[in-house]
Each structure stands twice: as C-alpha cells, then as structure tokens.
Amino acid sequence: MVVHDEYGIKDISDYHPVTRCYRPIRLYNKYLGDYVFADCRKCPACLHKYSVELTQRVSDECKQHLFSVFFTLTYDNEHLPVYIRQCPHVWKLNRNYPRDGTGLYLFGNFKDYHYPQNLSTECFGSVCKEDVQLWLKRLRRKIDYNFKNLDYEERKVRYFISSEYGPTTKRPHYHGILWCDSRQIADSLARFIRETWKMCDT
C-alpha cells in the first residue's frame, strides 16, 4: 500500500503511528475566547487513530451482547450502483441494467460475477448508502413480524457496517456485524439477511 508522498511516507512499512496529527487545524473557540488546535482527520495519524477507535468500539459492542453475526452484502451485475458522467461536473447514480434490447450493461458486459471492472472517467461502480438503509428497514420489519412474541428490547438489533471495494474486481460491497440478545433471532438472521438483501440473486 502506497501512502501519499506529502507526509514523507513512501510505503506503509515506513509509517510508524504517532499520537499527534501531522497537520492540525487552528480554530477559534468563541467560548474560550482563544485559538485551539483540532485534528485534521485526513492524515495517516488521524486515520490510524480513527481505525483504532472503531476497532475498540466494535470489540466493546461484542462484549455487550450475547450473539454477533458477521455478514457480507454484495451486488450482482444488474443491481450494481453506477455513477455516469452527465456533463463535466454532474454525475448521476443509475443501476447497471442492460441497455435497451442490446443485452449490454451500462458498466461492462460481465459474463461472470468476478470479472474485473475497468475504472473509467465516464462511469464507475459505487457503494450506495440508501441500499443499506432500505435493507436494514426490511430486516427489522421481518424480525418484528416473525417474533411478535418477544418484547421490544429482545427484538432490538444493533449493527456496524463498513463499505469497501474489492482489491481485484473493484466491485463495491459491504461487511458488517449484527448484534442481538435473543437466540431465536440469532438463529434466523442468516436466512433473514438472504431474504431481505434484494441486490444479489445468490
């Protein structure tokens, strides 16, 4: 992994985490009546610090609940969210449905799920927050419908979800953890996830 040269780091092996931000931002605090320094949240030190905080939060959450279910959500070719350039500064989000009658997809004609996607300046696959939000609503409705006998606290499901792009195919996908305290729900979560995620047919 190569890190930007502006921080004097040519390779990730050269990077040794520090506790202080490389480029703190100077801000005026009207309540103190003085200038303070805040982390930039973009340099390698800030990103490392944020990564450690998230790891600790997920670890603590696992200790708070009886059951943890790890999952991955992927897209098939047709449902892949694709940004297409409309004009120099305007991008529009579309689905990768085949073009009218031609059978060709907007972003590559993938015969196979793992076919690498070529990055383009006119069109690229992207993660879509709305897809995950709608999926969580469907999942919670399914849990509520199937487990009416459980009280509200037992039906509660907490989550942590992270999006990423595959290292080889550049296909957007999501990894996440669901936490719950009911064995009945935990035993059904794998099936519920498959039934409620509508963006992949496998």
PDB file of C-alpha atoms in Angstrom:
ATOM      1  CA  MET A   1       0.000   0.000   0.000  1.00  0.00           C
ATOM      2  CA  VAL A   2       1.437   3.347  -1.029  1.00  0.00           C
ATOM      3  CA  VAL A   3       0.702   6.425   1.055  1.00  0.00           C
ATOM      4  CA  HIS A   4       0.826   9.991  -0.311  1.00  0.00           C
ATOM      5  CA  ASP A   5       4.300  11.479  -0.534  1.00  0.00           C
ATOM      6  CA  GLU A   6       3.204  14.749   1.081  1.00  0.00           C
ATOM      7  CA  TYR A   7       3.647  13.201   4.538  1.00  0.00           C
ATOM      8  CA  GLY A   8       7.123  11.844   3.731  1.00  0.00           C
ATOM      9  CA  ILE A   9       5.875   8.233   3.715  1.00  0.00           C
ATOM     10  CA  LYS A  10       6.638   6.246   0.580  1.00  0.00           C
ATOM     11  CA  ASP A  11       5.407   2.844   1.759  1.00  0.00           C
ATOM     12  CA  ILE A  12       3.169   1.648   4.598  1.00  0.00           C
ATOM     13  CA  SER A  13       6.177  -0.125   6.174  1.00  0.00           C
ATOM     14  CA  ASP A  14       7.770   3.323   6.667  1.00  0.00           C
ATOM     15  CA  TYR A  15       4.754   4.508   8.641  1.00  0.00           C
ATOM     16  CA  HIS A  16       5.016   4.426  12.424  1.00  0.00           C
ATOM     17  CA  PRO A  17       1.803   5.596  14.121  1.00  0.00           C
ATOM     18  CA  VAL A  18       2.083   8.787  16.111  1.00  0.00           C
ATOM     19  CA  THR A  19      -0.371  10.205  18.608  1.00  0.00           C
ATOM     20  CA  ARG A  20      -0.453  13.672  17.115  1.00  0.00           C
ATOM     21  CA  CYS A  21      -1.946  14.882  13.869  1.00  0.00           C
ATOM     22  CA  TYR A  22       0.550  15.773  11.107  1.00  0.00           C
ATOM     23  CA  ARG A  23      -1.400  18.892  10.123  1.00  0.00           C
ATOM     24  CA  PRO A  24      -3.619  20.167  12.969  1.00  0.00           C
ATOM     25  CA  ILE A  25      -6.205  22.795  12.098  1.00  0.00           C
ATOM     26  CA  ARG A  26      -6.150  26.092  14.018  1.00  0.00           C
ATOM     27  CA  LEU A  27      -9.681  27.118  15.050  1.00  0.00           C
ATOM     28  CA  TYR A  28     -11.075  29.973  17.077  1.00  0.00           C
ATOM     29  CA  ASN A  29     -13.201  28.815  20.044  1.00  0.00           C
ATOM     30  CA  LYS A  30     -15.686  31.584  20.869  1.00  0.00           C
ATOM     31  CA  TYR A  31     -16.460  30.051  24.276  1.00  0.00           C
ATOM     32  CA  LEU A  32     -12.814  30.075  25.368  1.00  0.00           C
ATOM     33  CA  GLY A  33     -12.038  33.278  23.519  1.00  0.00           C
ATOM     34  CA  ASP A  34      -8.842  31.713  22.222  1.00  0.00           C
ATOM     35  CA  TYR A  35      -7.439  29.610  19.373  1.00  0.00           C
ATOM     36  CA  VAL A  36      -7.309  25.819  19.710  1.00  0.00           C
ATOM     37  CA  PHE A  37      -5.911  23.060  17.517  1.00  0.00           C
ATOM     38  CA  ALA A  38      -8.063  20.200  16.178  1.00  0.00           C
ATOM     39  CA  ASP A  39      -7.105  17.045  14.289  1.00  0.00           C
ATOM     40  CA  CYS A  40      -7.392  17.238  10.506  1.00  0.00           C
ATOM     41  CA  ARG A  41      -8.943  13.713  10.335  1.00  0.00           C
ATOM     42  CA  LYS A  42      -7.248  13.118   6.961  1.00  0.00           C
ATOM     43  CA  CYS A  43      -3.557  12.453   7.610  1.00  0.00           C
ATOM     44  CA  PRO A  44      -2.216   8.908   8.285  1.00  0.00           C
ATOM     45  CA  ALA A  45      -2.004   9.566  12.049  1.00  0.00           C
ATOM     46  CA  CYS A  46      -5.670  10.659  12.245  1.00  0.00           C
ATOM     47  CA  LEU A  47      -6.843   7.757  10.086  1.00  0.00           C
ATOM     48  CA  HIS A  48      -4.900   5.311  12.256  1.00  0.00           C
ATOM     49  CA  LYS A  49      -6.378   6.823  15.409  1.00  0.00           C
ATOM     50  CA  TYR A  50      -9.915   6.583  13.969  1.00  0.00           C
ATOM     51  CA  SER A  51      -9.316   2.968  12.924  1.00  0.00           C
ATOM     52  CA  VAL A  52      -8.203   2.037  16.456  1.00  0.00           C
ATOM     53  CA  GLU A  53     -11.263   3.775  17.948  1.00  0.00           C
ATOM     54  CA  LEU A  54     -13.674   1.905  15.635  1.00  0.00           C
ATOM     55  CA  THR A  55     -11.976  -1.419  16.353  1.00  0.00           C
ATOM     56  CA  GLN A  56     -12.317  -0.823  20.082  1.00  0.00           C
ATOM     57  CA  ARG A  57     -15.982   0.196  19.761  1.00  0.00           C
ATOM     58  CA  VAL A  58     -16.830  -2.978  17.787  1.00  0.00           C
ATOM     59  CA  SER A  59     -14.926  -5.101  20.310  1.00  0.00           C
ATOM     60  CA  ASP A  60     -16.779  -3.490  23.232  1.00  0.00           C
ATOM     61  CA  GLU A  61     -20.128  -3.956  21.481  1.00  0.00           C
ATOM     62  CA  CYS A  62     -19.407  -7.690  21.025  1.00  0.00           C
ATOM     63  CA  LYS A  63     -18.916  -7.979  24.795  1.00  0.00           C
ATOM     64  CA  GLN A  64     -22.243  -6.250  25.473  1.00  0.00           C
ATOM     65  CA  HIS A  65     -24.392  -8.733  23.519  1.00  0.00           C
ATOM     66  CA  LEU A  66     -24.919 -12.493  23.600  1.00  0.00           C
ATOM     67  CA  PHE A  67     -24.819 -13.028  19.822  1.00  0.00           C
ATOM     68  CA  SER A  68     -22.768 -11.480  16.994  1.00  0.00           C
ATOM     69  CA  VAL A  69     -23.371 -12.305  13.324  1.00  0.00           C
ATOM     70  CA  PHE A  70     -20.822 -11.259  10.674  1.00  0.00           C
ATOM     71  CA  PHE A  71     -22.121 -10.805   7.113  1.00  0.00           C
ATOM     72  CA  THR A  72     -21.157  -9.573   3.643  1.00  0.00           C
ATOM     73  CA  LEU A  73     -23.552  -7.875   1.213  1.00  0.00           C
ATOM     74  CA  THR A  74     -22.670  -7.894  -2.493  1.00  0.00           C
ATOM     75  CA  TYR A  75     -24.255  -6.733  -5.756  1.00  0.00           C
ATOM     76  CA  ASP A  76     -24.995  -8.769  -8.844  1.00  0.00           C
ATOM     77  CA  ASN A  77     -24.263  -7.172 -12.224  1.00  0.00           C
ATOM     78  CA  GLU A  78     -27.727  -5.748 -12.808  1.00  0.00           C
ATOM     79  CA  HIS A  79     -28.124  -4.073  -9.416  1.00  0.00           C
ATOM     80  CA  LEU A  80     -24.622  -2.628  -9.225  1.00  0.00           C
ATOM     81  CA  PRO A  81     -24.872   1.139  -8.455  1.00  0.00           C
ATOM     82  CA  VAL A  82     -23.079   3.039 -11.213  1.00  0.00           C
ATOM     83  CA  TYR A  83     -22.223   6.727 -11.424  1.00  0.00           C
ATOM     84  CA  ILE A  84     -22.370   8.008 -15.005  1.00  0.00           C
ATOM     85  CA  ARG A  85     -20.998  11.378 -16.092  1.00  0.00           C
ATOM     86  CA  GLN A  86     -23.822  13.564 -17.454  1.00  0.00           C
ATOM     87  CA  CYS A  87     -21.637  16.591 -18.165  1.00  0.00           C
ATOM     88  CA  PRO A  88     -18.206  17.747 -16.884  1.00  0.00           C
ATOM     89  CA  HIS A  89     -19.311  18.366 -13.269  1.00  0.00           C
ATOM     90  CA  VAL A  90     -22.548  16.371 -12.955  1.00  0.00           C
ATOM     91  CA  TRP A  91     -22.742  12.668 -12.090  1.00  0.00           C
ATOM     92  CA  LYS A  92     -25.928  10.597 -11.938  1.00  0.00           C
ATOM     93  CA  LEU A  93     -26.437   7.370  -9.998  1.00  0.00           C
ATOM     94  CA  ASN A  94     -28.019   4.560 -12.058  1.00  0.00           C
ATOM     95  CA  ARG A  95     -28.361   0.808 -11.799  1.00  0.00           C
ATOM     96  CA  ASN A  96     -26.277  -1.304 -14.142  1.00  0.00           C
ATOM     97  CA  TYR A  97     -29.282  -2.683 -16.063  1.00  0.00           C
ATOM     98  CA  PRO A  98     -28.660  -3.901 -19.619  1.00  0.00           C
ATOM     99  CA  ARG A  99     -29.145  -1.225 -22.262  1.00  0.00           C
ATOM    100  CA  ASP A 100     -32.311  -1.210 -24.354  1.00  0.00           C
ATOM    101  CA  GLY A 101     -32.505  -4.527 -26.164  1.00  0.00           C
ATOM    102  CA  THR A 102     -28.730  -4.858 -26.589  1.00  0.00           C
ATOM    103  CA  GLY A 103     -28.086  -7.013 -23.515  1.00  0.00           C
ATOM    104  CA  LEU A 104     -25.015  -4.895 -22.747  1.00  0.00           C
ATOM    105  CA  TYR A 105     -24.614  -3.482 -19.270  1.00  0.00           C
ATOM    106  CA  LEU A 106     -24.023   0.240 -18.740  1.00  0.00           C
ATOM    107  CA  PHE A 107     -20.745  -0.525 -16.999  1.00  0.00           C
ATOM    108  CA  GLY A 108     -19.144  -3.512 -18.693  1.00  0.00           C
ATOM    109  CA  ASN A 109     -20.740  -6.660 -20.084  1.00  0.00           C
ATOM    110  CA  PHE A 110     -19.802  -9.063 -17.287  1.00  0.00           C
ATOM    111  CA  LYS A 111     -20.287 -12.690 -18.201  1.00  0.00           C
ATOM    112  CA  ASP A 112     -19.102 -13.720 -14.827  1.00  0.00           C
ATOM    113  CA  TYR A 113     -19.510 -12.245 -11.356  1.00  0.00           C
ATOM    114  CA  HIS A 114     -15.773 -11.934 -10.702  1.00  0.00           C
ATOM    115  CA  TYR A 115     -14.840 -10.285 -13.993  1.00  0.00           C
ATOM    116  CA  PRO A 116     -12.607  -7.271 -13.195  1.00  0.00           C
ATOM    117  CA  GLN A 117     -14.176  -3.874 -13.725  1.00  0.00           C
ATOM    118  CA  ASN A 118     -12.142  -1.317 -15.631  1.00  0.00           C
ATOM    119  CA  LEU A 119     -12.192   2.039 -13.897  1.00  0.00           C
ATOM    120  CA  SER A 120     -13.357   4.788 -16.199  1.00  0.00           C
ATOM    121  CA  THR A 121     -13.533   8.564 -16.078  1.00  0.00           C
ATOM    122  CA  GLU A 122     -17.068   8.371 -17.519  1.00  0.00           C
ATOM    123  CA  CYS A 123     -18.586   5.588 -15.421  1.00  0.00           C
ATOM    124  CA  PHE A 124     -17.701   3.682 -12.238  1.00  0.00           C
ATOM    125  CA  GLY A 125     -19.290   1.310  -9.733  1.00  0.00           C
ATOM    126  CA  SER A 126     -20.010   2.854  -6.342  1.00  0.00           C
ATOM    127  CA  VAL A 127     -21.339   1.979  -2.902  1.00  0.00           C
ATOM    128  CA  CYS A 128     -24.812   3.313  -2.126  1.00  0.00           C
ATOM    129  CA  LYS A 129     -25.802   4.212   1.454  1.00  0.00           C
ATOM    130  CA  GLU A 130     -29.507   4.197   0.592  1.00  0.00           C
ATOM    131  CA  ASP A 131     -29.356   0.488  -0.365  1.00  0.00           C
ATOM    132  CA  VAL A 132     -28.077  -0.391   3.101  1.00  0.00           C
ATOM    133  CA  GLN A 133     -30.625   1.841   4.849  1.00  0.00           C
ATOM    134  CA  LEU A 134     -33.537   0.257   2.952  1.00  0.00           C
ATOM    135  CA  TRP A 135     -32.155  -3.230   3.647  1.00  0.00           C
ATOM    136  CA  LEU A 136     -31.960  -2.514   7.389  1.00  0.00           C
ATOM    137  CA  LYS A 137     -35.602  -1.370   7.358  1.00  0.00           C
ATOM    138  CA  ARG A 138     -36.674  -4.596   5.603  1.00  0.00           C
ATOM    139  CA  LEU A 139     -34.619  -6.698   8.018  1.00  0.00           C
ATOM    140  CA  ARG A 140     -36.105  -5.016  11.095  1.00  0.00           C
ATOM    141  CA  ARG A 141     -39.654  -5.365   9.716  1.00  0.00           C
ATOM    142  CA  LYS A 142     -39.036  -9.078   9.106  1.00  0.00           C
ATOM    143  CA  ILE A 143     -37.726  -9.545  12.654  1.00  0.00           C
ATOM    144  CA  ASP A 144     -40.709  -7.664  14.112  1.00  0.00           C
ATOM    145  CA  TYR A 145     -43.192  -9.678  12.027  1.00  0.00           C
ATOM    146  CA  ASN A 146     -41.663 -13.093  12.821  1.00  0.00           C
ATOM    147  CA  PHE A 147     -41.006 -12.507  16.515  1.00  0.00           C
ATOM    148  CA  LYS A 148     -44.095 -10.693  17.764  1.00  0.00           C
ATOM    149  CA  ASN A 149     -43.978 -12.834  20.908  1.00  0.00           C
ATOM    150  CA  LEU A 150     -40.697 -11.178  22.021  1.00  0.00           C
ATOM    151  CA  ASP A 151     -40.747  -7.817  23.738  1.00  0.00           C
ATOM    152  CA  TYR A 152     -39.202  -4.728  22.124  1.00  0.00           C
ATOM    153  CA  GLU A 153     -35.857  -4.962  23.950  1.00  0.00           C
ATOM    154  CA  GLU A 154     -35.332  -8.573  22.871  1.00  0.00           C
ATOM    155  CA  ARG A 155     -36.165  -7.727  19.240  1.00  0.00           C
ATOM    156  CA  LYS A 156     -33.561  -4.956  19.157  1.00  0.00           C
ATOM    157  CA  VAL A 157     -30.740  -5.496  16.678  1.00  0.00           C
ATOM    158  CA  ARG A 158     -27.673  -3.259  16.599  1.00  0.00           C
ATOM    159  CA  TYR A 159     -25.260  -3.104  13.677  1.00  0.00           C
ATOM    160  CA  PHE A 160     -21.914  -1.902  12.372  1.00  0.00           C
ATOM    161  CA  ILE A 161     -21.451  -1.766   8.578  1.00  0.00           C
ATOM    162  CA  SER A 162     -18.444  -0.775   6.508  1.00  0.00           C
ATOM    163  CA  SER A 163     -18.286  -0.391   2.724  1.00  0.00           C
ATOM    164  CA  GLU A 164     -15.296  -1.243   0.571  1.00  0.00           C
ATOM    165  CA  TYR A 165     -14.204  -2.034  -2.974  1.00  0.00           C
ATOM    166  CA  GLY A 166     -12.769  -5.433  -3.892  1.00  0.00           C
ATOM    167  CA  PRO A 167      -8.985  -5.395  -4.427  1.00  0.00           C
ATOM    168  CA  THR A 168      -9.190  -7.267  -7.752  1.00  0.00           C
ATOM    169  CA  THR A 169     -12.594  -6.530  -9.263  1.00  0.00           C
ATOM    170  CA  LYS A 170     -13.204  -3.088  -7.662  1.00  0.00           C
ATOM    171  CA  ARG A 171     -16.785  -4.232  -7.020  1.00  0.00           C
ATOM    172  CA  PRO A 172     -18.453  -2.306  -4.176  1.00  0.00           C
ATOM    173  CA  HIS A 173     -19.678  -4.410  -1.260  1.00  0.00           C
ATOM    174  CA  TYR A 174     -20.348  -4.189   2.473  1.00  0.00           C
ATOM    175  CA  HIS A 175     -19.115  -6.020   5.558  1.00  0.00           C
ATOM    176  CA  GLY A 176     -20.959  -5.787   8.826  1.00  0.00           C
ATOM    177  CA  ILE A 177     -21.841  -7.233  12.209  1.00  0.00           C
ATOM    178  CA  LEU A 178     -25.309  -7.590  13.704  1.00  0.00           C
ATOM    179  CA  TRP A 179     -25.687  -7.877  17.477  1.00  0.00           C
ATOM    180  CA  CYS A 180     -28.691  -9.257  19.338  1.00  0.00           C
ATOM    181  CA  ASP A 181     -29.563 -10.868  22.681  1.00  0.00           C
ATOM    182  CA  SER A 182     -32.169 -13.410  21.525  1.00  0.00           C
ATOM    183  CA  ARG A 183     -31.151 -16.904  20.422  1.00  0.00           C
ATOM    184  CA  GLN A 184     -34.309 -17.192  18.275  1.00  0.00           C
ATOM    185  CA  ILE A 185     -33.359 -14.101  16.293  1.00  0.00           C
ATOM    186  CA  ALA A 186     -29.674 -15.068  16.083  1.00  0.00           C
ATOM    187  CA  ASP A 187     -30.599 -18.484  14.608  1.00  0.00           C
ATOM    188  CA  SER A 188     -32.769 -16.808  11.945  1.00  0.00           C
ATOM    189  CA  LEU A 189     -30.507 -13.891  10.992  1.00  0.00           C
ATOM    190  CA  ALA A 190     -28.571 -15.695   8.224  1.00  0.00           C
ATOM    191  CA  ARG A 191     -31.836 -16.632   6.472  1.00  0.00           C
ATOM    192  CA  PHE A 192     -33.342 -13.168   7.011  1.00  0.00           C
ATOM    193  CA  ILE A 193     -30.258 -11.487   5.531  1.00  0.00           C
ATOM    194  CA  ARG A 194     -30.503 -13.620   2.371  1.00  0.00           C
ATOM    195  CA  GLU A 195     -34.239 -12.936   2.037  1.00  0.00           C
ATOM    196  CA  THR A 196     -34.110  -9.172   2.590  1.00  0.00           C
ATOM    197  CA  TRP A 197     -30.999  -8.207   0.567  1.00  0.00           C
ATOM    198  CA  LYS A 198     -32.549  -7.788  -2.901  1.00  0.00           C
ATOM    199  CA  MET A 199     -29.419  -6.666  -4.787  1.00  0.00           C
ATOM    200  CA  CYS A 200     -27.915 -10.103  -5.391  1.00  0.00           C
ATOM    201  CA  ASP A 201     -29.628 -13.289  -6.581  1.00  0.00           C
ATOM    202  CA  THR A 202     -27.155 -15.701  -4.947  1.00  0.00           C
TER     203      THR A 202
END
